Short mmCIF file of C-alpha atoms and ligand atoms in Angstrom, two decimals:
data_model
loop_
_atom_site.label_atom_id
_atom_site.label_comp_id
_atom_site.label_asym_id
_atom_site.label_seq_id
_atom_site.Cartn_x
_atom_site.Cartn_y
_atom_site.Cartn_z
CA MET A 47 84.62 -95.35 33.05
CA THR A 48 86.13 -91.94 33.45
CA SER A 49 84.57 -88.53 32.96
CA ALA A 50 85.21 -86.84 29.63
CA LYS A 51 87.22 -84.19 31.41
CA GLN A 52 89.49 -86.57 33.32
CA THR A 53 92.93 -87.02 31.79
CA ILE A 54 94.12 -90.57 31.23
CA SER A 55 97.90 -90.78 31.43
CA PRO A 56 99.99 -93.28 29.51
CA VAL A 57 102.31 -95.49 31.55
CA ARG A 58 105.01 -95.03 28.89
CA VAL A 59 105.56 -92.95 25.75
CA VAL A 60 107.87 -94.17 22.99
CA LYS A 61 108.88 -91.95 20.06
CA LYS A 62 110.43 -93.77 17.13
CA ASN A 63 110.65 -93.19 13.38
CA GLY A 64 108.30 -90.23 13.67
CA ILE A 65 105.56 -92.20 15.44
CA ARG A 66 104.47 -91.30 18.96
CA VAL A 67 103.37 -94.41 20.87
CA GLU A 68 101.35 -93.93 24.05
CA VAL A 69 101.27 -97.11 26.10
CA TYR A 70 98.32 -97.53 28.49
CA GLU A 71 97.67 -100.04 31.23
CA ASP A 72 94.82 -101.83 29.46
CA ALA A 73 92.25 -101.67 26.66
CA GLU A 74 89.86 -99.59 28.82
CA ALA A 75 92.49 -96.89 29.29
CA VAL A 76 93.34 -96.94 25.56
CA SER A 77 89.66 -96.45 24.72
CA ALA A 78 89.20 -93.66 27.24
CA ALA A 79 92.31 -91.82 26.02
CA ALA A 80 91.34 -92.28 22.35
CA ALA A 81 87.78 -91.06 22.93
CA ALA A 82 89.07 -88.06 24.90
CA MET A 83 91.41 -87.13 22.04
CA ILE A 84 88.71 -87.52 19.38
CA ALA A 85 86.10 -85.65 21.44
CA GLY A 86 88.56 -82.86 22.16
CA ARG A 87 89.38 -82.36 18.49
CA ILE A 88 85.74 -82.51 17.39
CA THR A 89 84.79 -79.96 20.03
CA ALA A 90 87.66 -77.62 19.16
CA SER A 91 86.53 -77.40 15.54
CA SER A 92 83.45 -75.91 13.88
CA LYS A 93 83.61 -78.51 11.07
CA PHE A 94 85.30 -81.88 11.51
CA ASN A 95 86.00 -84.72 9.08
CA LEU A 96 86.55 -87.94 10.98
CA GLY A 97 87.94 -91.14 9.48
CA LEU A 98 86.58 -94.28 11.10
CA ALA A 99 87.61 -97.90 11.42
CA THR A 100 85.83 -101.15 12.14
CA GLY A 101 87.11 -104.24 13.97
CA SER A 102 86.79 -105.22 17.61
CA THR A 103 89.50 -102.81 18.82
CA PRO A 104 87.65 -99.45 18.44
CA ILE A 105 84.30 -100.68 19.83
CA LYS A 106 85.05 -99.49 23.38
CA THR A 107 86.23 -96.14 22.01
CA TYR A 108 82.89 -95.76 20.21
CA ASP A 109 81.05 -96.69 23.42
CA GLU A 110 83.01 -94.04 25.27
CA LEU A 111 82.26 -91.40 22.60
CA VAL A 112 78.56 -92.28 22.92
CA ARG A 113 78.81 -91.93 26.70
CA ILE A 114 80.41 -88.49 26.41
CA HIS A 115 77.73 -87.49 23.89
CA GLU A 116 74.95 -88.72 26.17
CA ALA A 117 76.50 -86.77 29.05
CA GLY A 118 75.87 -83.65 26.95
CA GLU A 119 79.58 -82.94 26.46
CA LEU A 120 79.97 -83.76 22.75
CA THR A 121 77.99 -83.08 19.61
CA PHE A 122 78.63 -84.70 16.23
CA SER A 123 76.31 -82.25 14.44
CA HIS A 124 79.24 -80.70 12.54
CA VAL A 125 81.04 -83.99 11.89
CA THR A 126 81.33 -85.82 8.57
CA SER A 127 82.55 -89.41 8.74
CA PHE A 128 84.44 -91.50 6.20
CA ASN A 129 84.94 -95.21 6.76
CA LEU A 130 88.08 -96.99 5.75
CA ASP A 131 86.64 -99.98 4.01
CA GLU A 132 83.77 -102.31 3.23
CA TYR A 133 83.44 -105.90 2.10
CA VAL A 134 82.56 -106.42 -1.56
CA ASN A 135 79.15 -107.98 -2.09
CA LEU A 136 77.79 -107.75 1.45
CA PRO A 137 74.59 -105.70 1.64
CA PRO A 138 74.59 -102.86 4.20
CA THR A 139 71.92 -104.78 6.14
CA HIS A 140 74.22 -107.80 6.60
CA ASP A 141 75.34 -107.93 10.22
CA GLN A 142 78.99 -108.24 9.15
CA SER A 143 78.93 -105.33 6.72
CA TYR A 144 80.88 -102.35 7.93
CA ARG A 145 77.93 -99.98 7.35
CA TYR A 146 75.91 -102.16 9.72
CA PHE A 147 78.80 -102.17 12.22
CA MET A 148 79.15 -98.39 12.15
CA MET A 149 75.41 -97.78 12.57
CA LYS A 150 75.29 -100.19 15.50
CA HIS A 151 78.38 -99.02 17.37
CA LEU A 152 78.39 -95.28 16.73
CA LEU A 153 76.43 -93.55 13.97
CA ASP A 154 72.94 -94.49 15.16
CA ARG A 155 73.80 -93.56 18.75
CA VAL A 156 74.99 -89.98 18.29
CA ASP A 157 73.66 -86.84 16.58
CA ILE A 158 75.77 -87.07 13.41
CA PRO A 159 73.62 -86.23 10.34
CA LEU A 160 73.32 -89.55 8.49
CA TYR A 161 73.72 -87.79 5.16
CA ASN A 162 77.23 -86.87 6.30
CA THR A 163 78.31 -90.47 6.95
CA PHE A 164 80.15 -92.19 4.13
CA VAL A 165 80.85 -95.91 3.97
CA LEU A 166 81.93 -97.31 0.61
CA ASN A 167 79.25 -99.29 -1.18
CA GLY A 168 80.70 -102.75 -1.75
CA GLN A 169 77.72 -103.62 -3.92
CA ALA A 170 78.20 -100.76 -6.36
CA VAL A 171 77.61 -101.79 -9.98
CA ASP A 172 80.69 -99.78 -10.97
CA VAL A 173 83.04 -100.28 -8.04
CA ASP A 174 85.86 -98.27 -9.60
CA ALA A 175 83.53 -95.27 -9.97
CA GLU A 176 82.47 -95.76 -6.35
CA CYS A 177 86.13 -95.65 -5.27
CA SER A 178 86.89 -92.48 -7.29
CA ALA A 179 83.75 -90.82 -5.94
CA PHE A 180 84.89 -91.57 -2.37
CA GLU A 181 88.27 -89.94 -3.03
CA GLY A 182 86.53 -86.97 -4.67
CA LEU A 183 84.19 -86.56 -1.74
CA ILE A 184 87.02 -86.48 0.81
CA LYS A 185 88.77 -83.84 -1.29
CA ALA A 186 85.59 -81.80 -1.77
CA ARG A 187 84.97 -81.80 1.99
CA GLY A 188 88.48 -80.47 2.67
CA GLY A 189 90.30 -83.68 3.63
CA VAL A 190 90.15 -85.87 6.71
CA ASP A 191 91.14 -84.17 9.98
CA LEU A 192 91.75 -87.31 12.01
CA TRP A 193 91.68 -90.91 10.85
CA LEU A 194 91.14 -93.57 13.49
CA LEU A 195 92.73 -96.91 12.60
CA GLY A 196 93.12 -100.42 13.93
CA ILE A 197 95.86 -102.75 12.75
CA GLY A 198 95.70 -106.27 11.37
CA GLY A 199 97.91 -109.05 12.70
CA ASN A 200 99.90 -108.77 9.45
CA GLY A 201 100.24 -104.99 9.82
CA HIS A 202 97.39 -104.07 7.48
CA ILE A 203 95.59 -100.75 7.86
CA GLY A 204 92.07 -100.55 6.49
CA PHE A 205 92.27 -103.45 4.07
CA ASN A 206 95.66 -102.39 2.73
CA GLU A 207 97.36 -105.75 2.87
CA PRO A 208 101.16 -106.21 2.75
CA GLY A 209 102.42 -105.08 -0.66
CA SER A 210 100.00 -102.11 -0.83
CA ALA A 211 101.79 -99.18 -2.42
CA VAL A 212 102.60 -96.06 -0.45
CA ASP A 213 100.68 -94.04 -3.06
CA SER A 214 97.67 -96.37 -3.24
CA ARG A 215 94.20 -94.86 -3.36
CA THR A 216 90.72 -96.22 -2.71
CA ARG A 217 90.31 -99.43 -4.73
CA VAL A 218 89.17 -103.02 -4.78
CA VAL A 219 91.54 -105.29 -2.86
CA THR A 220 91.91 -109.04 -2.44
CA LEU A 221 92.00 -110.11 1.18
CA ASP A 222 94.96 -112.12 2.45
CA ASP A 223 94.20 -115.65 3.61
CA CYS A 224 95.36 -114.72 7.13
CA THR A 225 93.01 -111.70 7.21
CA ARG A 226 90.09 -113.88 6.11
CA ALA A 227 91.06 -116.43 8.78
CA ASP A 228 91.28 -113.65 11.44
CA ASN A 229 87.84 -112.34 10.47
CA ALA A 230 86.25 -115.81 10.14
CA ARG A 231 85.28 -115.57 13.82
CA PHE A 232 82.55 -113.14 12.80
CA PHE A 233 81.07 -115.41 10.10
CA ALA A 234 79.47 -118.87 10.20
CA THR A 235 82.31 -120.45 8.19
CA LEU A 236 85.57 -119.36 6.58
CA ASP A 237 83.92 -119.75 3.18
CA ASP A 238 81.41 -117.06 4.13
CA VAL A 239 84.17 -114.44 4.60
CA PRO A 240 84.28 -112.25 1.48
CA THR A 241 87.40 -112.57 -0.66
CA HIS A 242 87.43 -108.91 -1.69
CA ALA A 243 86.88 -105.50 -0.17
CA VAL A 244 86.97 -101.86 -1.16
CA SER A 245 89.48 -99.93 0.90
CA ALA A 246 90.83 -96.42 1.23
CA GLY A 247 94.46 -96.60 0.09
CA VAL A 248 97.62 -95.96 2.06
CA GLN A 249 97.88 -92.51 0.49
CA THR A 250 94.20 -91.80 1.26
CA ILE A 251 95.03 -92.47 4.92
CA THR A 252 98.34 -90.61 5.04
CA ASP A 253 96.70 -87.57 3.43
CA SER A 254 94.73 -87.22 6.67
CA HIS A 255 95.99 -84.33 8.83
CA ALA A 256 96.32 -86.66 11.83
CA VAL A 257 96.23 -90.43 12.33
CA LEU A 258 95.35 -92.30 15.52
CA LEU A 259 96.01 -96.05 15.49
CA LEU A 260 94.74 -98.29 18.29
CA ALA A 261 96.08 -101.72 19.15
CA THR A 262 95.33 -103.91 22.13
CA GLY A 263 96.32 -107.42 23.16
CA ALA A 264 99.39 -109.57 22.70
CA GLY A 265 98.20 -110.68 19.27
CA LYS A 266 99.07 -107.22 17.92
CA ALA A 267 102.54 -106.98 19.52
CA ASN A 268 104.50 -108.13 16.46
CA ALA A 269 102.55 -105.89 14.08
CA VAL A 270 102.99 -102.85 16.38
CA ALA A 271 106.74 -103.46 16.72
CA ALA A 272 107.14 -103.90 12.95
CA ALA A 273 105.14 -100.73 12.28
CA VAL A 274 107.04 -98.54 14.74
CA ALA A 275 110.54 -100.00 14.97
CA GLY A 276 110.84 -101.94 11.71
CA ASP A 277 111.74 -100.66 8.26
CA CYS A 278 109.31 -98.32 6.54
CA SER A 279 108.18 -100.94 4.04
CA VAL A 280 105.15 -102.14 2.11
CA ASP A 281 105.71 -105.49 3.85
CA CYS A 282 104.07 -103.89 6.90
CA PRO A 283 101.54 -101.31 5.65
CA ALA A 284 101.27 -99.64 9.08
CA SER A 285 105.02 -98.88 8.92
CA LEU A 286 104.23 -96.53 6.02
CA LEU A 287 102.82 -94.19 8.69
CA GLN A 288 106.45 -93.49 9.66
CA GLY A 289 106.44 -90.93 6.85
CA HIS A 290 103.41 -89.11 8.28
CA ASP A 291 104.01 -86.10 10.50
CA ASP A 292 101.12 -86.45 12.99
CA THR A 293 100.65 -90.12 13.83
CA THR A 294 99.92 -91.39 17.32
CA PHE A 295 99.55 -95.02 18.33
CA MET A 296 97.59 -95.70 21.53
CA VAL A 297 98.29 -99.24 22.63
CA ASP A 298 98.00 -101.32 25.77
CA VAL A 299 100.93 -102.89 27.62
CA GLN A 300 100.35 -106.24 25.89
CA ALA A 301 100.43 -104.77 22.38
CA ALA A 302 103.59 -102.81 23.30
CA LYS A 303 105.53 -105.73 24.69
CA MET A 304 107.86 -106.08 21.69
CA LEU A 305 108.73 -102.37 21.66
C1 LIG B 958 89.73 -105.54 9.73
C2 LIG B 958 89.57 -104.07 9.35
C3 LIG B 958 90.73 -103.25 9.87
C4 LIG B 958 90.97 -103.56 11.34
C5 LIG B 958 91.32 -105.02 11.47
C6 LIG B 958 91.68 -105.43 12.89
O1 LIG B 958 90.59 -106.22 8.89
N1 LIG B 958 89.49 -103.88 7.94
O2 LIG B 958 90.45 -101.87 9.68
O3 LIG B 958 92.01 -102.76 11.82
O4 LIG B 958 90.17 -105.74 11.05
O5 LIG B 958 90.53 -105.82 13.59
P1 LIG B 958 90.46 -106.06 15.15
O6 LIG B 958 90.41 -104.72 15.78
O7 LIG B 958 89.19 -106.84 15.33
O8 LIG B 958 91.67 -106.84 15.52
#
């Protein structure tokens, strides 16, 4: 791994439909570049609101942020985090809940105050109130400065499945069959994958001052091409980022191969 201060250069930069796509050699380089960008922005600010994502793609980026923190070059003491989504009806102690994921991969490994980490409660008695409170909290804290995203094979962001409205807000969503099938690898059986989630909406994400989407591997190539070069359409939720004025995709060569 590289030092925090070393610059990782993309092999190619594509600008299309308002999205800047930085293409890196491999997933390691994507993670190093993403962590360097996030660390740089956190360090440049006296108060930073960071949007976070789960999934396998950002894990190496979180590892790299932890490494930079452990090297004494990054503090999260002034950071507040907001997570994109959570499964409905999984307790936070379940090893597939997104609260569990975030604690394991980042939050428990850095100096972020735990009371400033917000993951939606998928077990809330009043889920709608939970969703409104999440929106209110983001607003009260001054908005998200940078939201880190992955992308689903069908172009979803967070759990905003195809058809999600451009002005959607945090709400309960029904997961697509293909998303449940994609995520079944983390559960004992497909039946164990929750059918519903709570997710920040498309508008919740595009309200963020900046967006950084990561994609690696050939399995994401179609979704990346549709998001960047396709129509701006609810059919591919990530394409709705075309209307955002500070969106960067960091992808590896495999994920960029249809661009
Ligand atoms: C889940 C998450 C998304 C994530 C997607 C892709 O559906 N809700 O936020 O982007 O998985 O995951 P992976 O990075 O494992 O491909």
